[in-house]
Amino acid sequence: MFFPLDEFASVLAPESVSCLVIAGSAMRTYAVVLLFAFVAVFAAAPRASAQQLWSADDSSGILFVSDAGTETRWFELPRVQLLAFRDEWYAPSHVLAQSQPAGPAAPSEEPLILPPQAGTMTAPTADVDAANPDQTEEIPGIVAQVPAAEPEKKEEDKPAIPDLAKGILIASNDGDLTFKPGLRIQPRYMYESGNDNHDFFIRRFRLKGGGSAYDVAKYGVELKIDNDGRFAATPSARVENAWLDFPVHTDLMYLRAGLYDVPFSRDALTSDSKLLFMDRTLIKEEVTGVGMADNGIGLMLHGRPYSGYLEYAVGIFDNVTFERFGVAGTRESDKLMPVGRVVVSLLDPMTPLDGYADYQESYIGKGQRLEIGANAAHLSEVIDGAALFDLSAWGVDLFANSGHYTFQTEYDQIIENISGAADIIADGWYVQAGYLFDVCDPCTEFAVRYQELDPIVGNDTLRWTSIGFNFYIREHNLKIQTDYTFRSDTVGVPLPGGLGLFDEDVFEVQLQLDF
């Protein structure tokens, strides 16, 4: 039984096989030469190339075919077909040099290829001089082109902080549904000089998760319990985040719906896991007290156009602070609250482009930033007891970091525009800075902050000064924070956010795990 040349050669590609040809009349006589030539050629060139070995004469021969230098098969063929195979399937570029047969080939009357006669062999690997990738190795009767060795694959750099939780992927015909769980715990020790109180408690506990929903939207969920075990505190579980984020125009505009951070105050928009100090500022807590910062329920458009050098967020929210009616008093507004924020970055762009509320108060020596932000909010027809007023707030902030240094400042003002009476204005500001002593991980950072608040309730101005140190074990994922705060002046009533009312000093130490 015979096989046509085109059927045999159609399974062979010149760029993926190596060919060794031996022709001669006395096949048994050339057995030793055949074996020697095969070992020499395939040891020198295990990869794709063309090698030929010619004997002096005769019409029959053997074709050796190697697929990329790993497996070799041999076939008994007439000399004419060997030459035809060489001319048709191997371009001249594959052969750098060639020893021609000593005499003219005897014509063959066999128009077809003889069937295969034997099995397979494996060729050894050759050592190649990497400095000369186009070298040619020539042996009498044997020509081999030796390709350059493949460069060694370098191991990918492992991230500085490996993921502490693996995501869950659920595949479907409608797209992937992913979920990545997260956790935050902040055990804290506090000493308050005003009442000589020593306290251990869990300042914050978070269970969170997020991912993508069917390749259509992102989502985030978070449950919190704060101040568990704290003196005079009554902790309870509540929803902190529950939102969906849809791309309207990739990298330019996204639509977010649900419960999330209102776009007001850089301090409020920074996760409490990435603060320079353990707690946020007095003015942030004052704005949160009237429902214009922190978490709210609503609809918002946001984006970071111009490759992240501009950030905007504008939305409309239900201010749940003014949805109370009963014996404790009425605080109510039936109106929705528009809120907007814009930020300009003058150095490194803000990333990712679909991000939101992902600021850090310390980037731990990474990047160079100079970001200026402004925000405003308004709620009309507010009822607070017997008072009827419109409520407005506005603020500006600035953040900068470069190398070892971090700087942030912010000013916010709240205005109660009371019908038939003088306006009530509360305002506050802070300035804080940090200095990183060495390169993480681990590393130590010194921090200092001064802040003032003229609150809505009370006539005194609060002035607090804090100094502290941050010990980053695995950046913000695992760290220890400590600070000492000198609290001066008192307003006579508890402040929003559980900040106390004493003219006292406070020392705190906190351990954080967050992922």
XYZ file of C-alpha atoms in Angstrom:
515
model
C 0.000 0.000 0.000
C 1.342 3.441 -0.972
C 0.686 7.002 0.177
C 0.752 10.097 -2.109
C 3.328 12.731 -1.266
C 0.782 15.512 -0.746
C -1.161 13.447 1.799
C 2.013 12.710 3.731
C 3.387 16.253 3.585
C 0.113 17.997 4.380
C 0.519 17.110 8.027
C 3.992 18.647 8.150
C 4.753 22.365 8.461
C 8.275 23.617 7.647
C 8.284 25.883 10.655
C 7.387 23.128 13.082
C 9.411 20.071 11.952
C 13.015 19.068 11.500
C 13.933 16.825 8.593
C 16.867 14.439 8.184
C 17.323 12.653 4.848
C 19.592 9.670 4.184
C 19.801 8.133 0.713
C 21.814 5.122 -0.395
C 21.646 1.816 -2.127
C 22.822 -0.356 0.699
C 20.516 0.510 3.596
C 22.100 -2.001 5.910
C 25.553 -0.683 5.056
C 24.563 2.806 6.159
C 22.925 1.769 9.406
C 25.843 2.860 11.552
C 26.178 6.136 9.615
C 22.454 6.668 9.932
C 22.500 6.240 13.697
C 25.543 8.537 14.090
C 24.024 11.208 11.857
C 20.695 11.092 13.632
C 22.256 11.554 17.086
C 24.582 14.334 15.894
C 21.943 16.293 14.028
C 19.174 16.053 16.569
C 21.462 16.657 19.519
C 22.560 19.896 17.893
C 19.151 21.112 16.810
C 16.151 19.874 18.761
C 13.940 22.737 17.537
C 12.414 23.584 14.183
C 15.037 23.612 11.399
C 16.075 21.689 8.255
C 18.962 19.245 8.209
C 20.016 17.042 5.330
C 22.514 14.187 5.021
C 23.380 12.852 1.597
C 25.185 9.694 0.621
C 26.837 9.287 -2.726
C 24.112 7.653 -4.752
C 21.229 5.229 -5.224
C 17.499 5.711 -5.404
C 16.133 4.877 -1.985
C 16.553 6.479 1.378
C 15.044 7.272 4.757
C 13.273 10.450 5.851
C 13.441 11.416 9.523
C 10.841 13.924 10.716
C 11.045 15.578 14.142
C 8.197 17.712 15.465
C 9.994 20.556 17.258
C 12.829 18.289 18.312
C 10.895 16.135 20.693
C 9.548 13.135 18.762
C 11.117 11.650 15.639
C 9.519 9.364 13.074
C 11.226 7.806 10.043
C 9.880 6.777 6.665
C 11.425 4.799 3.763
C 11.063 6.909 0.581
C 12.345 6.945 -2.989
C 15.107 9.500 -3.618
C 12.959 11.459 -6.081
C 10.269 11.937 -3.487
C 12.870 12.970 -0.907
C 14.059 15.708 -3.234
C 10.506 16.761 -4.033
C 9.670 16.972 -0.356
C 12.749 19.108 0.300
C 12.061 21.485 -2.626
C 8.348 21.882 -1.907
C 8.239 22.144 1.886
C 11.547 23.703 2.929
C 12.361 27.280 1.964
C 16.010 28.211 1.281
C 16.092 30.232 4.515
C 15.897 27.022 6.484
C 19.169 25.704 5.034
C 22.311 27.767 5.638
C 24.708 25.254 4.071
C 24.337 21.965 2.328
C 26.552 19.141 1.117
C 25.395 18.104 -2.328
C 25.386 14.486 -3.472
C 28.500 13.344 -5.291
C 26.764 12.251 -8.476
C 23.527 12.494 -10.378
C 20.584 10.793 -8.860
C 19.277 7.695 -10.476
C 15.731 8.191 -11.696
C 13.025 6.352 -9.856
C 9.998 4.862 -11.474
C 8.135 4.802 -8.200
C 5.630 7.703 -8.297
C 4.392 7.035 -4.816
C 5.845 6.972 -1.313
C 6.384 3.681 0.412
C 4.498 3.157 3.668
C 6.160 3.894 7.012
C 8.330 1.086 8.304
C 9.137 1.863 11.906
C 8.250 3.603 15.137
C 9.345 6.734 17.019
C 12.431 8.027 18.774
C 13.079 11.067 21.012
C 15.850 13.516 20.193
C 18.147 14.875 22.923
C 18.326 18.543 23.864
C 21.211 20.634 22.536
C 23.258 23.280 24.330
C 23.206 26.552 22.407
C 25.455 29.576 22.645
C 23.001 32.364 23.544
C 25.466 35.019 22.419
C 25.238 33.733 18.813
C 21.601 32.812 18.154
C 22.113 32.291 14.398
C 25.078 29.938 14.661
C 25.276 27.055 12.178
C 26.740 23.704 13.101
C 28.133 21.835 10.088
C 29.245 18.227 9.987
C 30.312 16.550 6.722
C 27.073 15.535 5.116
C 25.015 17.162 7.880
C 23.735 20.733 8.044
C 21.914 21.996 11.136
C 20.609 25.445 12.018
C 20.661 25.843 15.804
C 18.145 28.395 17.100
C 18.645 30.588 20.135
C 17.677 29.195 23.472
C 14.456 30.452 24.944
C 15.004 33.072 27.677
C 14.365 31.864 31.165
C 11.002 32.862 32.505
C 11.309 35.065 35.520
C 9.061 34.429 38.447
C 6.388 37.062 38.757
C 6.919 39.426 41.624
C 4.652 38.562 44.464
C 2.490 41.405 45.729
C 3.774 43.177 48.800
C 0.535 42.301 50.550
C -1.051 39.065 49.322
C -4.806 38.777 49.304
C -5.990 37.479 52.633
C -9.243 36.244 51.181
C -9.943 34.460 47.946
C -12.824 35.493 45.772
C -15.730 33.267 44.840
C -16.670 32.936 41.165
C -20.044 31.697 39.981
C -20.142 31.297 36.196
C -23.334 31.361 34.171
C -24.437 31.924 30.608
C -25.401 35.471 31.566
C -21.919 36.370 32.869
C -19.916 35.902 36.022
C -21.100 36.633 39.526
C -18.138 37.192 41.848
C -17.897 37.738 45.575
C -14.817 38.666 47.599
C -15.328 38.653 51.377
C -13.644 41.081 53.749
C -13.226 41.761 57.457
C -12.114 44.616 59.686
C -11.459 44.462 63.422
C -10.058 47.272 65.547
C -9.443 46.324 69.191
C -8.579 49.465 71.189
C -7.300 50.534 74.562
C -8.304 54.022 75.819
C -7.373 56.037 78.862
C -9.366 59.219 79.651
C -7.913 61.549 82.266
C -11.221 63.344 82.885
C -12.713 60.401 84.746
C -9.539 58.300 85.121
C -11.138 55.578 82.991
C -9.244 52.644 81.469
C -11.179 50.860 78.769
C -10.693 47.951 76.380
C -13.297 47.624 73.603
C -13.822 46.810 69.932
C -13.902 50.229 68.294
C -15.032 48.918 64.912
C -16.080 45.537 63.554
C -16.981 45.096 59.875
C -18.150 42.205 57.754
C -18.008 43.190 54.109
C -17.984 41.875 50.583
C -18.089 42.998 46.999
C -17.631 41.924 43.416
C -19.225 42.033 39.992
C -22.773 41.103 39.044
C -23.107 39.301 35.697
C -20.510 41.572 34.020
C -23.065 44.386 34.243
C -22.393 46.113 37.579
C -20.190 46.183 40.658
C -21.639 45.906 44.134
C -20.605 46.342 47.758
C -22.134 45.319 51.084
C -21.011 45.946 54.671
C -22.361 45.319 58.159
C -20.949 47.071 61.206
C -20.919 46.938 64.988
C -19.096 49.824 66.698
C -17.910 50.343 70.284
C -18.679 46.855 71.532
C -17.628 46.743 75.201
C -17.051 50.482 75.460
C -18.014 52.253 78.672
C -21.572 53.687 78.492
C -22.008 52.523 74.869
C -24.948 50.516 73.490
C -23.649 48.863 70.316
C -25.956 47.421 67.688
C -25.542 45.882 64.253
C -26.527 47.964 61.252
C -26.000 48.169 57.505
C -23.104 50.432 56.570
C -22.980 49.889 52.800
C -25.295 48.284 50.249
C -24.875 49.597 46.724
C -24.734 48.763 43.012
C -22.527 50.640 40.539
C -23.333 50.613 36.793
C -21.026 51.900 34.023
C -22.723 54.571 31.933
C -19.597 55.431 29.947
C -16.481 53.421 30.803
C -13.829 55.474 32.625
C -16.013 58.595 32.411
C -19.355 58.080 34.158
C -20.867 55.563 36.557
C -24.288 55.376 38.206
C -24.440 54.290 41.849
C -27.617 53.416 43.745
C -28.160 52.312 47.341
C -26.519 53.097 50.687
C -22.990 54.526 50.529
C -20.872 57.585 51.392
C -22.389 60.949 50.520
C -19.871 62.943 48.389
C -18.993 65.483 51.079
C -15.722 65.968 53.046
C -12.489 64.184 52.159
C -12.150 63.094 55.784
C -15.586 61.458 55.675
C -14.857 59.789 52.314
C -11.691 58.147 53.638
C -12.174 54.661 55.057
C -11.568 54.464 58.804
C -9.061 51.721 57.961
C -6.813 54.215 56.131
C -6.829 57.224 58.469
C -3.708 58.999 59.676
C -5.201 58.918 63.197
C -7.571 56.373 64.692
C -10.630 58.619 64.484
C -11.867 61.287 62.149
C -12.101 64.985 62.954
C -14.486 67.130 65.009
C -15.877 68.976 61.979
C -16.548 65.737 60.134
C -18.606 64.453 63.069
C -20.510 67.757 63.182
C -21.442 67.520 59.487
C -22.388 63.859 59.980
C -24.651 64.956 62.848
C -26.892 66.806 60.374
C -26.840 63.975 57.831
C -24.672 65.705 55.208
C -21.631 63.440 55.438
C -20.948 59.747 55.914
C -23.495 57.216 54.651
C -26.753 58.073 52.936
C -29.303 56.424 50.650
C -29.622 57.815 47.156
C -28.677 57.927 43.498
C -25.412 59.391 42.204
C -23.340 59.902 39.061
C -19.565 59.843 39.503
C -16.416 59.516 37.422
C -12.761 60.402 36.937
C -12.352 61.864 33.442
C -9.164 63.247 31.903
C -7.309 60.064 32.861
C -8.025 60.601 36.550
C -6.880 64.219 36.854
C -10.470 65.297 37.562
C -13.041 63.696 39.835
C -16.713 64.524 40.152
C -19.678 63.126 42.055
C -23.195 64.534 42.106
C -26.266 62.868 43.553
C -29.568 63.183 45.334
C -30.128 61.566 48.739
C -32.683 60.956 51.435
C -31.316 62.542 54.619
C -32.355 59.916 57.167
C -31.181 62.094 60.074
C -34.349 64.135 59.595
C -36.782 61.234 59.545
C -37.642 61.058 63.217
C -41.050 61.577 64.702
C -42.212 60.738 68.204
C -41.796 61.384 71.924
C -38.089 62.152 71.527
C -38.952 65.024 69.236
C -39.533 65.648 65.595
C -36.686 66.006 63.088
C -38.181 65.745 59.666
C -37.793 66.812 56.053
C -39.827 65.460 53.161
C -37.375 66.808 50.587
C -34.456 65.129 48.909
C -30.942 66.445 49.468
C -28.670 67.258 46.474
C -24.933 66.849 47.150
C -21.970 67.434 44.854
C -18.191 67.238 44.967
C -15.343 67.974 42.542
C -11.597 67.298 42.905
C -8.663 68.383 40.749
C -5.385 66.439 40.858
C -2.252 68.391 39.910
C 0.295 65.555 40.206
C -0.460 61.814 40.098
C -3.907 60.983 38.686
C -6.590 59.420 40.852
C -7.019 55.705 40.248
C -8.851 53.522 39.508
C -10.972 55.483 37.066
C -14.150 53.779 38.272
C -13.243 54.306 41.928
C -15.100 56.311 44.536
C -14.509 57.094 48.229
C -11.138 55.330 48.111
C -8.898 58.075 49.531
C -6.107 57.395 52.005
C -4.779 59.820 54.598
C -1.393 58.129 54.326
C -0.162 56.470 51.142
C 2.868 55.214 53.072
C 5.454 56.833 50.831
C 3.850 55.901 47.504
C 3.295 58.410 44.710
C 3.101 62.191 44.596
C -0.273 63.873 44.973
C -1.637 67.384 45.155
C -5.438 67.254 45.194
C -7.855 70.125 45.801
C -11.511 69.368 46.501
C -14.750 71.267 47.100
C -18.223 70.055 48.041
C -21.705 71.352 48.914
C -25.081 70.010 50.117
C -28.547 71.474 50.710
C -31.731 70.265 52.424
C -34.865 72.444 52.449
C -37.902 72.622 54.749
C -36.337 71.003 57.771
C -38.417 70.656 60.932
C -36.426 70.359 64.154
C -38.757 70.620 67.110
C -40.425 74.034 66.811
C -37.863 75.388 64.350
C -38.328 75.461 60.582
C -35.257 76.143 58.434
C -33.264 75.288 55.334
C -29.995 73.493 55.954
C -26.858 73.985 53.854
C -23.228 72.938 54.099
C -20.096 73.549 52.065
C -16.406 72.814 52.413
C -12.993 72.698 50.791
C -10.028 70.391 51.346
C -6.442 69.901 50.214
C -4.248 66.803 50.269
C -0.571 66.384 49.367
C 2.007 63.651 49.736
C 5.532 63.152 48.449
C 8.152 60.717 49.661
C 8.197 60.661 53.458
C 5.680 63.518 53.855
C 1.881 63.638 54.051
C -0.275 66.754 54.515
C -4.046 67.318 54.688
C -6.320 70.188 55.655
C -10.057 70.870 55.421
C -12.604 73.554 56.279
C -16.383 72.961 56.462
C -19.337 75.161 57.389
C -22.966 74.366 58.269
C -25.715 76.996 57.955
C -29.205 76.780 59.440
C -31.248 79.382 57.588
C -34.095 79.758 60.099
C -37.298 81.348 58.941
C -37.844 84.674 60.762
C -34.630 84.455 62.830
C -30.900 84.842 62.554
C -28.910 82.085 60.916
C -27.037 79.583 63.036
C -23.568 78.811 61.712
C -21.229 76.059 62.784
C -17.795 75.608 61.293
C -14.527 73.862 61.878
C -11.200 73.036 60.361
C -8.164 70.860 60.875
C -4.626 70.481 59.635
C -2.607 67.293 59.934
C 0.739 65.990 58.729
C 2.729 62.791 58.791
C 6.349 61.807 58.363
C 7.403 58.282 57.374
C 10.722 57.280 58.925
C 11.599 54.337 56.700
C 10.392 52.244 53.801
C 7.634 49.685 54.434
C 7.167 46.866 55.323
C 7.317 47.280 58.268
C 7.726 50.994 58.862
C 6.909 53.759 61.344
C 5.148 57.066 60.785
C 4.887 60.110 63.041
C 1.647 62.128 62.873
C 0.425 65.430 64.303
C -2.973 67.159 64.042
C -4.572 70.360 65.247
C -8.310 71.026 64.919
C -10.967 73.504 65.943
C -14.747 73.334 66.021
C -17.408 75.924 66.719
C -20.429 73.589 67.050
C -24.109 74.208 66.445
C -24.899 73.544 70.117
C -22.918 75.465 72.724
C -20.874 78.635 72.689
C -17.348 77.387 73.320
C -14.793 76.551 70.640
C -13.107 73.174 70.927
C -9.360 73.020 70.290
C -7.731 69.613 70.155
C -4.099 68.731 69.506
C -3.022 65.163 68.791
C 0.321 63.466 68.279
C 0.749 59.833 67.370
C 2.698 57.033 65.761
C 1.639 54.442 63.216
C 3.453 51.104 62.968
C 2.704 49.513 59.600
C 3.290 45.756 59.685
C 1.584 45.082 56.347
C 0.683 48.629 55.336
C -2.943 49.431 56.218
C -3.933 45.756 56.250
C -2.183 45.077 59.530
C -1.001 47.994 61.667
C -0.805 49.455 65.170
C -1.766 53.072 65.878
C -1.247 55.123 68.998
C -1.973 58.766 69.797
C -2.253 61.235 72.655
C -4.835 64.035 72.395
C -4.990 67.236 74.434
C -8.684 68.212 74.523
C -9.351 71.781 75.602
C -12.645 73.598 76.323
C -16.064 72.030 76.719
C -19.487 72.657 75.271
C -21.352 71.117 78.186
C -23.199 68.527 76.079
C -22.047 65.290 74.383
C -20.565 65.790 70.937
C -21.693 63.856 67.843
C -19.842 60.607 67.188
C -19.215 59.790 70.854
C -16.286 62.179 71.082
C -17.024 63.088 74.704
C -17.536 66.418 76.479
C -14.654 66.674 78.926
C -11.753 69.094 78.991
C -9.296 66.226 79.274
C -6.392 64.264 77.815
C -6.861 60.935 76.069
C -4.335 58.204 75.271
C -5.244 55.412 72.836
C -3.651 52.339 71.249
C -5.343 50.356 68.495
C -4.568 47.197 66.525
C -6.136 46.794 63.083
C -6.658 43.903 60.712
C -8.389 44.825 57.467
C -8.817 43.005 54.185
